[in-house]
Short mmCIF file of C-alpha atoms in Angstrom, two decimals:
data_model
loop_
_atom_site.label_atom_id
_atom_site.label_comp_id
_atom_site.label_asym_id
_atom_site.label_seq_id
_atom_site.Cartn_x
_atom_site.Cartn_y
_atom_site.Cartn_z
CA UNK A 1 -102.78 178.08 -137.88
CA UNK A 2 -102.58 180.62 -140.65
CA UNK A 3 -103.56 179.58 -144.38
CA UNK A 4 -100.71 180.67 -146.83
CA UNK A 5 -99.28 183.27 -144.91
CA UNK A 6 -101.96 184.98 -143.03
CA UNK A 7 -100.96 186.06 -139.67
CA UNK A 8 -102.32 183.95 -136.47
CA UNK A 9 -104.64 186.34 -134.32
CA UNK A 10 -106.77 185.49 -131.67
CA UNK A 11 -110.45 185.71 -131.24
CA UNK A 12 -110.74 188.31 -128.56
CA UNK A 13 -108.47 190.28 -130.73
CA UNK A 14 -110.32 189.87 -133.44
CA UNK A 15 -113.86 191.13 -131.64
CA UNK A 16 -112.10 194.26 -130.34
CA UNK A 17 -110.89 194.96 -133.74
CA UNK A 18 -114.42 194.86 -135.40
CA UNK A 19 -115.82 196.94 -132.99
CA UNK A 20 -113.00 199.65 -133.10
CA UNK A 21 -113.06 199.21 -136.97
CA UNK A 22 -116.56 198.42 -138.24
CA UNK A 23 -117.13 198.90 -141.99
CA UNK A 24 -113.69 197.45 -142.88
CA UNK A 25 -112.48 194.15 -143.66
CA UNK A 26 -110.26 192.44 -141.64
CA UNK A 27 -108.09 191.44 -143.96
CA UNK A 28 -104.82 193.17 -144.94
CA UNK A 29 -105.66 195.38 -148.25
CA UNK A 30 -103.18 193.36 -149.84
CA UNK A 31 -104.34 190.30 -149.04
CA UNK A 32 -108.12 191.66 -150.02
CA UNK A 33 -106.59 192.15 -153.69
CA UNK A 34 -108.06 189.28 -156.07
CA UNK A 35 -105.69 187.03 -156.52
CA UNK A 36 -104.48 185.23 -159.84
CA UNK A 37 -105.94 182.11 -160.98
CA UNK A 38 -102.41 180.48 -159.93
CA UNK A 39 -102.57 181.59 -156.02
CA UNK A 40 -103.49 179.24 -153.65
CA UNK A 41 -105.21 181.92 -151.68
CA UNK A 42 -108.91 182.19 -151.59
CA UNK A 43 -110.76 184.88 -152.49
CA UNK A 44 -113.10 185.36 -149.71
CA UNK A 45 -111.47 184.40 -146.18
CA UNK A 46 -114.24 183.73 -143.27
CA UNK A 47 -111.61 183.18 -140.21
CA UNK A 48 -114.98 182.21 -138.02
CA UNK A 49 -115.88 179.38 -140.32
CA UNK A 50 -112.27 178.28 -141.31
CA UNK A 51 -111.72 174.44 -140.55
CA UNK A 52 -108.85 172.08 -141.00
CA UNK A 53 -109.78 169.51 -144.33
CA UNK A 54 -109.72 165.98 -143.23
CA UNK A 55 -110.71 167.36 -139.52
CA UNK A 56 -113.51 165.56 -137.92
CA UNK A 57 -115.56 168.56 -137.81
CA UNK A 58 -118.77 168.85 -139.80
CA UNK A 59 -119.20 172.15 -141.67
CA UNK A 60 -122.02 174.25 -141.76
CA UNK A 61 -124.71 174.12 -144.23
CA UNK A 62 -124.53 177.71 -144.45
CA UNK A 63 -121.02 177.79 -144.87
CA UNK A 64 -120.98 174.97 -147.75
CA UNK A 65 -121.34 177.34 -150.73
CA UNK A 66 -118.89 179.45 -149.95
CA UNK A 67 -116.41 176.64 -148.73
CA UNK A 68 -117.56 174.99 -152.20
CA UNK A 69 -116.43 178.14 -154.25
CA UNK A 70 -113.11 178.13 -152.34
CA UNK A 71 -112.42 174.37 -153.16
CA UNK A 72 -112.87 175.32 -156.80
CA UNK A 73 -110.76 178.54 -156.58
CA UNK A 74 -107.85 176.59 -154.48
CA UNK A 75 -108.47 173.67 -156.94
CA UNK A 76 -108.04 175.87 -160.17
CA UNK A 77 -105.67 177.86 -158.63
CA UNK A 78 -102.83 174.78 -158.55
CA UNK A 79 -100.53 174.52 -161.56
CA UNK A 80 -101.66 172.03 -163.84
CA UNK A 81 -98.00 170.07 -162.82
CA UNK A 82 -99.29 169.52 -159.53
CA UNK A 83 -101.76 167.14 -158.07
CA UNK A 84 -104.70 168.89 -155.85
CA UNK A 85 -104.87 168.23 -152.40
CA UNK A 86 -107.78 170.64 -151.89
CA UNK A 87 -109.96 168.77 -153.63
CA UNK A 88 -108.65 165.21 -152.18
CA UNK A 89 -107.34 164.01 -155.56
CA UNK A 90 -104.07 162.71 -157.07
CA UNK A 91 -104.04 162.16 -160.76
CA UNK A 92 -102.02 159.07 -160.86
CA UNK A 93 -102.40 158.10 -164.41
CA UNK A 94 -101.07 161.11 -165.73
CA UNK A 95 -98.24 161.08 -163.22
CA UNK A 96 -97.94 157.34 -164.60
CA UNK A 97 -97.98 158.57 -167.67
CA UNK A 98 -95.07 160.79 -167.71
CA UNK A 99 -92.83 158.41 -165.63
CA UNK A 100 -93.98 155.73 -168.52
CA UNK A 101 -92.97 158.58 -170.67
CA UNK A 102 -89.32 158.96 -169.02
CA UNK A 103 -88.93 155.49 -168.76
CA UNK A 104 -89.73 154.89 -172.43
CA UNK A 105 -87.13 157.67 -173.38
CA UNK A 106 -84.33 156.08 -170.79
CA UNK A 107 -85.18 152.70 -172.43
CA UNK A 108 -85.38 154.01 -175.68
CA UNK A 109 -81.39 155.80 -175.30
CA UNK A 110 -80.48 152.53 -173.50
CA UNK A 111 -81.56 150.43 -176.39
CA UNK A 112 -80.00 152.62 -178.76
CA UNK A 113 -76.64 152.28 -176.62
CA UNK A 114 -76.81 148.92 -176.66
CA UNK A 115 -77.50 148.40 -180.37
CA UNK A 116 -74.71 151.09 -180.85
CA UNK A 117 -72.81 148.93 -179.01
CA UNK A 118 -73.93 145.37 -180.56
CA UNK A 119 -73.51 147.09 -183.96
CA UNK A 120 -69.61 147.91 -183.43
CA UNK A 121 -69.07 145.25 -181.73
CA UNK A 122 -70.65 143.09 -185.06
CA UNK A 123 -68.09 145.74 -186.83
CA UNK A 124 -65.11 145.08 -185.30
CA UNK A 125 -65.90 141.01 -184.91
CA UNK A 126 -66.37 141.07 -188.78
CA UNK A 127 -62.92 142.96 -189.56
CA UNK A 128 -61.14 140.61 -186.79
CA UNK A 129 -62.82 137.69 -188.82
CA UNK A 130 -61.87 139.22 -192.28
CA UNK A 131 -58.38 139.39 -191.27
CA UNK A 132 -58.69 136.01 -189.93
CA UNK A 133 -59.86 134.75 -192.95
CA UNK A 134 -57.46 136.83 -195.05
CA UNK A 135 -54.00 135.99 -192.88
CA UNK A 136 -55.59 132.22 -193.24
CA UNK A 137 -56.31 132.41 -196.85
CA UNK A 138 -51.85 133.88 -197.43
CA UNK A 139 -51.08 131.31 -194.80
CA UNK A 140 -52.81 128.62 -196.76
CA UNK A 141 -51.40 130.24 -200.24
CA UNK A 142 -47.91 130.01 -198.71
CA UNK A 143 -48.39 126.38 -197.64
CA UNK A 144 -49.33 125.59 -201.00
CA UNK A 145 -46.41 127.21 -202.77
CA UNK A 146 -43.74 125.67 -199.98
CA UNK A 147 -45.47 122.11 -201.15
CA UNK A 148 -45.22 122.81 -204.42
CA UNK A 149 -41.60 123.68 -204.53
CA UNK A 150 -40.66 120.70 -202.13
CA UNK A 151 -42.83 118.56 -204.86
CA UNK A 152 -40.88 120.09 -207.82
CA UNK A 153 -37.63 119.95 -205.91
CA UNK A 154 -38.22 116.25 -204.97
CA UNK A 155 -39.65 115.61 -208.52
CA UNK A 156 -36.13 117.14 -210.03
CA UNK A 157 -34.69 114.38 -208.05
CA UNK A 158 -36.56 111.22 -208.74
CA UNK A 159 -37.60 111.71 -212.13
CA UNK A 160 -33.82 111.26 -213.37
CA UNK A 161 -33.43 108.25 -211.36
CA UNK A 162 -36.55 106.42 -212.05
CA UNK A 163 -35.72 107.46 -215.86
CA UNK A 164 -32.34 105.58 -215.19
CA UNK A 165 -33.89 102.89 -213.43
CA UNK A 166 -36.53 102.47 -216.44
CA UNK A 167 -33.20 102.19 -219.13
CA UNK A 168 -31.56 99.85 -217.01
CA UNK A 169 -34.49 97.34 -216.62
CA UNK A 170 -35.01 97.56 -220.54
CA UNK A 171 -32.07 97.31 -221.26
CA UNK A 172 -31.23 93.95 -219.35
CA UNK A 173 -34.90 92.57 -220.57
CA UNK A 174 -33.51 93.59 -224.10
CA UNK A 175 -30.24 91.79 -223.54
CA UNK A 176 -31.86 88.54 -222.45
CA UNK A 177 -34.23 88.78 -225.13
CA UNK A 178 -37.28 88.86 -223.26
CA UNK A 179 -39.03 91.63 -225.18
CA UNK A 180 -40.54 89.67 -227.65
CA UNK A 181 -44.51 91.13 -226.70
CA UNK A 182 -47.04 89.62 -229.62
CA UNK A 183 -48.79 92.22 -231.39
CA UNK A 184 -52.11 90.58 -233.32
CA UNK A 185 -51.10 87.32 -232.44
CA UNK A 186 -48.51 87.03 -236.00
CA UNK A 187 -46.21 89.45 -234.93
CA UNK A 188 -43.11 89.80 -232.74
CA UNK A 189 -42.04 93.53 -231.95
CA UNK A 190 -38.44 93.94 -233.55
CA UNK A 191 -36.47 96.38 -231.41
CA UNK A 192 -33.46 98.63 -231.96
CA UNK A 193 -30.88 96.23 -229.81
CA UNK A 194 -32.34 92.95 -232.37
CA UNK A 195 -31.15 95.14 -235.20
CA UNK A 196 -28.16 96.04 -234.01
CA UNK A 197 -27.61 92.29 -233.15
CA UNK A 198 -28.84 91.18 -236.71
CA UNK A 199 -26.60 93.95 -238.75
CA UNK A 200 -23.32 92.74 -236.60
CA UNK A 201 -24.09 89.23 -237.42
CA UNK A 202 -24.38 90.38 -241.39
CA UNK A 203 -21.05 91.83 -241.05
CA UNK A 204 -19.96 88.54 -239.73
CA UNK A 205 -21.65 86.58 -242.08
CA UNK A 206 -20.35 88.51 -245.70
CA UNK A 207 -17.03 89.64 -244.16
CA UNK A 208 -18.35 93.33 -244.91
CA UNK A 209 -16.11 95.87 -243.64
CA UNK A 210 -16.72 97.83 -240.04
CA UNK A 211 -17.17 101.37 -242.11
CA UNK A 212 -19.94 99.82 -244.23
CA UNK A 213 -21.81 98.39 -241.48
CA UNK A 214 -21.56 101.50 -239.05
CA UNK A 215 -22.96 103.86 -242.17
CA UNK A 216 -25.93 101.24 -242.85
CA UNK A 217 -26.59 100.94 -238.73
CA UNK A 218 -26.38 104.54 -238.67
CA UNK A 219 -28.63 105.59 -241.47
CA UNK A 220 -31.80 103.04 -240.46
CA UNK A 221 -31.70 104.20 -236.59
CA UNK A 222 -31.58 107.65 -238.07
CA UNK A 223 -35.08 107.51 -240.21
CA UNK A 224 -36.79 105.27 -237.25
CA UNK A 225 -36.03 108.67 -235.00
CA UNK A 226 -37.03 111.29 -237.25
CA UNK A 227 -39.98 109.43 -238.81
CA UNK A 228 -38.69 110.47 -242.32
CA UNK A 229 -37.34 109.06 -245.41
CA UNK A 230 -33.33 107.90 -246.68
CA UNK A 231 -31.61 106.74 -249.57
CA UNK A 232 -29.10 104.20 -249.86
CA UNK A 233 -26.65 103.56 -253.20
CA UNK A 234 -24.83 100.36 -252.77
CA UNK A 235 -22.01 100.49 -255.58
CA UNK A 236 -19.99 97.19 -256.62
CA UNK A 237 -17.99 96.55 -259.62
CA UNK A 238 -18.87 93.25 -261.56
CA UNK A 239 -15.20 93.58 -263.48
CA UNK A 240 -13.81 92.65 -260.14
CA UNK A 241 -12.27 89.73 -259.66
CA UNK A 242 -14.00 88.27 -256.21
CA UNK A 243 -17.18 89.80 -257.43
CA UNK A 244 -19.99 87.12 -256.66
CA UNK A 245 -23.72 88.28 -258.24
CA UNK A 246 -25.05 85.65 -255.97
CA UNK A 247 -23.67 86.84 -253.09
CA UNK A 248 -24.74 90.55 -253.78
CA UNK A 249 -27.81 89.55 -254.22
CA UNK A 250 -28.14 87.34 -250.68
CA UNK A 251 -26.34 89.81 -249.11
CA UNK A 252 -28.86 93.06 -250.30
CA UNK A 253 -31.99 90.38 -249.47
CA UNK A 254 -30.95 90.28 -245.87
CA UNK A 255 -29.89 93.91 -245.28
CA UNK A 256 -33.22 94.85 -246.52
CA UNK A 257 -35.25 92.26 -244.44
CA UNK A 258 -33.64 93.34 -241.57
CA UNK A 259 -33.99 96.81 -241.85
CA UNK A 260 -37.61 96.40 -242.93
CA UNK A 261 -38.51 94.58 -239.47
CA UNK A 262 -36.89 97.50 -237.51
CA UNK A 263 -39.01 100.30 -239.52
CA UNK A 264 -42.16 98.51 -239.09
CA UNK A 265 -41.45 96.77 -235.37
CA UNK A 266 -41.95 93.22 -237.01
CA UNK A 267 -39.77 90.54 -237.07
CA UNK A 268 -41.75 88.20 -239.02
CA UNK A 269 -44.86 89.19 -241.81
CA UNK A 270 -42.99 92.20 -242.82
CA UNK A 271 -41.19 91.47 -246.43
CA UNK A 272 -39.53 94.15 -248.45
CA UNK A 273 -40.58 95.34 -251.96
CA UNK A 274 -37.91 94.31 -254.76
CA UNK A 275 -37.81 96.06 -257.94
CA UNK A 276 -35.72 95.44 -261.29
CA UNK A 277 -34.36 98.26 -262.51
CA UNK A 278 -34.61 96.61 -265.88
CA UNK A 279 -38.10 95.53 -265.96
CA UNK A 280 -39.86 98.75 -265.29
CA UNK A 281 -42.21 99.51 -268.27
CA UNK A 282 -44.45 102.67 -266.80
CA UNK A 283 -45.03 105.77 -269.22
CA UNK A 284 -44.93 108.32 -266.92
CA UNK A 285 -43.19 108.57 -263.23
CA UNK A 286 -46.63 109.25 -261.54
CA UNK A 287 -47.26 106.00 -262.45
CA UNK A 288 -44.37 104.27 -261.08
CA UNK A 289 -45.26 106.70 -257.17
CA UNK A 290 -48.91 105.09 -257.35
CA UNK A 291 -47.98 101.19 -258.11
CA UNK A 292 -45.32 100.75 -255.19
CA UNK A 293 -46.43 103.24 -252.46
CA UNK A 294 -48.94 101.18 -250.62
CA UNK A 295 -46.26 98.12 -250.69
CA UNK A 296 -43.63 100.67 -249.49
CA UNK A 297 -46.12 101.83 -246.37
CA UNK A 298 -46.16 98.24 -245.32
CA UNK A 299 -43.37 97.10 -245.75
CA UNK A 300 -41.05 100.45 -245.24
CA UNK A 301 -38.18 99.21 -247.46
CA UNK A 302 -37.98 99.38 -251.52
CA UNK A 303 -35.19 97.53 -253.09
CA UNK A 304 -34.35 98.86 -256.94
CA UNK A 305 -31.47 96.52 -258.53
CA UNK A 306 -29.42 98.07 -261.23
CA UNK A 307 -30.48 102.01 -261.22
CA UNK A 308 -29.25 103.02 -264.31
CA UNK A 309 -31.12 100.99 -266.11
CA UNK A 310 -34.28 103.05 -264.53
CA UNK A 311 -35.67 104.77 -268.04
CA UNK A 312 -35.20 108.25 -267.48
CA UNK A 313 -38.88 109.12 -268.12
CA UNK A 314 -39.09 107.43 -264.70
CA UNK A 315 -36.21 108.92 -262.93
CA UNK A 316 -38.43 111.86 -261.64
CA UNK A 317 -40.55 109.19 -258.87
CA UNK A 318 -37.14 108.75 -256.98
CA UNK A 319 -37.19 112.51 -256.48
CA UNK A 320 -40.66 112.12 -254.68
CA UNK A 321 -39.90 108.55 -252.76
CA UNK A 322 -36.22 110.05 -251.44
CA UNK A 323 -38.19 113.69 -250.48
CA UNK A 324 -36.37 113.98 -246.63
CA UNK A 325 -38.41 116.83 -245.70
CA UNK A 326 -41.49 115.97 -247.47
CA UNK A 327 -41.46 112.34 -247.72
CA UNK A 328 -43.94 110.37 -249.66
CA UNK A 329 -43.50 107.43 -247.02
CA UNK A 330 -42.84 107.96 -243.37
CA UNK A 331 -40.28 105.98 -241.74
CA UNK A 332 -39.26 104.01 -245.40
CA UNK A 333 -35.51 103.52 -247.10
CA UNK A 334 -35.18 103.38 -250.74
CA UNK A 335 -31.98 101.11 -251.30
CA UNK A 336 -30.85 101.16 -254.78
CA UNK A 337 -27.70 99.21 -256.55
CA UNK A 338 -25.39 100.39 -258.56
CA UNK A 339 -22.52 98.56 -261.03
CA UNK A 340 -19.80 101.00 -261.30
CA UNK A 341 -18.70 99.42 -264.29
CA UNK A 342 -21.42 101.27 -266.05
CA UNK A 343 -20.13 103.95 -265.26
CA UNK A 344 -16.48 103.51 -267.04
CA UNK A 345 -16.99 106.47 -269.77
CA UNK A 346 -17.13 108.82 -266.98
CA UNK A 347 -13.96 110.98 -266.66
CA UNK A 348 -10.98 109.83 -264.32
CA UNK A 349 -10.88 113.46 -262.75
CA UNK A 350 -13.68 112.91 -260.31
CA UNK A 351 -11.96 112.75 -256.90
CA UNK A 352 -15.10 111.72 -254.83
CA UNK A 353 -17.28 109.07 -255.54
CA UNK A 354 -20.35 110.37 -254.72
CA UNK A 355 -19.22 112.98 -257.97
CA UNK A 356 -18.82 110.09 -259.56
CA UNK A 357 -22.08 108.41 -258.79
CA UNK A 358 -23.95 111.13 -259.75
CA UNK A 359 -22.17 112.32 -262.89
CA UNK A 360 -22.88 108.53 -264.14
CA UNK A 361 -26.44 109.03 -263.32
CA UNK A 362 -26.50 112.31 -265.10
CA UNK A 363 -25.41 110.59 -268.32
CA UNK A 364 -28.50 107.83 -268.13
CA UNK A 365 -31.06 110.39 -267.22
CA UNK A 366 -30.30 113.65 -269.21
CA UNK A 367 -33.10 112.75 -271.96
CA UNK A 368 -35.98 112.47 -269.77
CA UNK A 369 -35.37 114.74 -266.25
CA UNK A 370 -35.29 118.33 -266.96
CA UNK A 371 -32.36 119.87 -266.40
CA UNK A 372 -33.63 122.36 -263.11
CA UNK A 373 -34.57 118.89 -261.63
CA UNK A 374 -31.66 117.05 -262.38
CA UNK A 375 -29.62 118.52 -259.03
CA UNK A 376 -32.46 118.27 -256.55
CA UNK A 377 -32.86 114.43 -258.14
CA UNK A 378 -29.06 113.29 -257.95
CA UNK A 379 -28.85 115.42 -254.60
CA UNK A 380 -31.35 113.01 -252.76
CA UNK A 381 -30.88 109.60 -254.65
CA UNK A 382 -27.45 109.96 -253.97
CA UNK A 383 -27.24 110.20 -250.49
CA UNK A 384 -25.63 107.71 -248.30
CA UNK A 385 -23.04 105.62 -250.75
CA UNK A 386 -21.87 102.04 -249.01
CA UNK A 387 -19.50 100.11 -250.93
CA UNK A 388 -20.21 96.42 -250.88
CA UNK A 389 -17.42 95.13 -253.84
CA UNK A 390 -15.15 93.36 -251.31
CA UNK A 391 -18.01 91.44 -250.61
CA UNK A 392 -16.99 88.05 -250.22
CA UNK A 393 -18.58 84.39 -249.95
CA UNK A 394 -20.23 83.09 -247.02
CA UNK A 395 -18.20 80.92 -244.34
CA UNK A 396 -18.93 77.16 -245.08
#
């Protein structure tokens, strides 16, 4: 068999060739050329000694240096890629190596694939669960708003019924009197419907006329709502002939008590503050706002017989006790009487009475109210004028 390319000859052949050609080499001049470190050709070819590797043939002693050399020439001449069979070993490890190597770099790209992969997968679960969350956050927003319009819609309904329902229930308890709740054990709540009942029964009782009644009614409820302050002039005439003093006087003590239990919601401790007109002795008017405004604050009703007989020097504290806007006692009446006859000097000209009230007043009061106040004073003791002369006695 020829060795990397050499040419099969024969041995005969061979002989005759020597002898025919002695001093050459037998070898082709080109394959007699050194060859490169990379060739797998030896250098030195001995076709008499050449042997098969791995035969069972024994070499020569002789031949064992030479054969030696051409191992390490064949065995340096292999590419450093290749494993080499001449000298019987196969690097395995470094073979290993390098498919360790590839497998690493396959593993490597297949792990970053797959992270790639896990990583937009990650992505695109988070922005499916963002929207999620978002389209479950407006669907829960909407919810919200449809039950809070169905609560508003169903509150517009039922609050005015359970309003109505609420009136009519008082109302009835009201009517049958069963309203009468205890407050500190001494006191029985006195409602608007008991004063309404009490002032009809007055009207009853005195023979008072519907007009005088409706304007008293009227004026009370008025002050318990607005939490303010009202004056009330009852005029009379004592030159008249059915005039009774007693009577006045029974009649005014009842009006009074009753409106003094509505103002203060008690039917039975509250008492109202009387106050001669005649008898009042103070120096200044400051004094007069200091002695009677506690009483007033309890009670929430002042009584003040005979008003122009108030010393002028005093006239001022009615300015102060009758203050609507300002008052100087919250949810109080300031009922004063008033005997026209007094007040005959005054001029026949006057056309309304409350002119006529107030230019009487003028008269008593000139010396001691300054004349800027004077206006503002009459303005707001004057204020709601009932005329109680027809008063007559009680029914036997």
């Amino acid at each position: 068999m020829g060795r990397y390319g050499l040419n099969k000859t024969h041995k005969g052949d061979t002989h005759a060739t020597a002898q025919n050609t002695q001093g050459f080499d037998v070898v082709d001049n080109v394959m007699s050329k050194p060859v490169k470190t990379s060739s797998p050709l030896q250098t030195h070819v001995n076709h008499k000694n050449a042997y098969r590797r791995q035969s069972l043939g024994t070499p020569n002693s002789d031949d064992s240096d030479d054969n030696s050399d051409a191992d390490d020439t064949l065995a340096k001449s292999v590419p450093a890629i290749l494993p080499s069979y001449c000298r019987g070993d196969f690097n395995y490890s470094a073979h290993s190596d390098r498919v360790n190597q590839t497998s690493h770099v396959s593993s490597s790209k297949q792990n970053r694939q797959q992270s790639y992969s896990f990583e937009r997968e990650r992505s695109i679960y988070h922005d499916r669960s963002f929207d999620s969350q978002s389209s479950q956050k407006s669907n829960s927003f909407q919810d919200k708003s449809k039950s809070q319009e169905a609560t508003q819609k169903v509150s517009i309904f039922l609050l005015p019924l359970v309003g109505f329902l609420i009136y009519t229930v008082l109302a009835y308890c009201k009517e049958a009197n069963m309203l009468n709740i205890f407050q500190g054990g001494s006191s029985i709540v006195y409602d608007e419907l008991k004063f309404h009942t009490d002032i009809n029964n007055l009207r009853r009782k005195y023979k008072v006329t519907d007009d005088t009644i409706l304007q008293l009614q009227t004026g009370i409820s008025t002050i318990y709502r607005r939490q303010d302050t009202g004056s009330f002039i009852f005029i009379y005439n004592s030159n008249s002939k059915n005039f009774d003093p007693a009577e006045l006087n029974r009649f005014m003590h009842d009006v009074s008590t009753t409106s003094a239990h509505y103002l203060r919601n008690d039917s039975t401790s509250v008492q109202h503050i009387t106050v001669q007109g005649t008898n009042l002795n103070m120096n200044t008017h400051n004094e007069l706002i200091k002695k009677y405004r506690d009483d007033v604050d309890k009670s929430g009703v002042m009584l003040i017989t005979e008003i122009d007989k108030v010393p002028s020097s005093l006239a001022m504290a009615f300015h102060y006790y009758c203050d609507e806007y300002n008052p100087l006692v919250k949810k109080s009446a300031i009922f004063f009487t008033l005997n026209l006859a007094q007040c005959s000097d005054i001029p026949s000209d006057q056309t309304s009475i409350h002119a006529l009230i107030e230019k009487c007043l003028e008269n008593k009061w000139y010396s001691g109210v300054p004349k800027v106040n004077m206006a503002p004073l009459l303005t707001r003791v004057v204020n709601i004028v009932i005329d109680v002369t027809s008063i007559e006695p009680r029914e036997t």
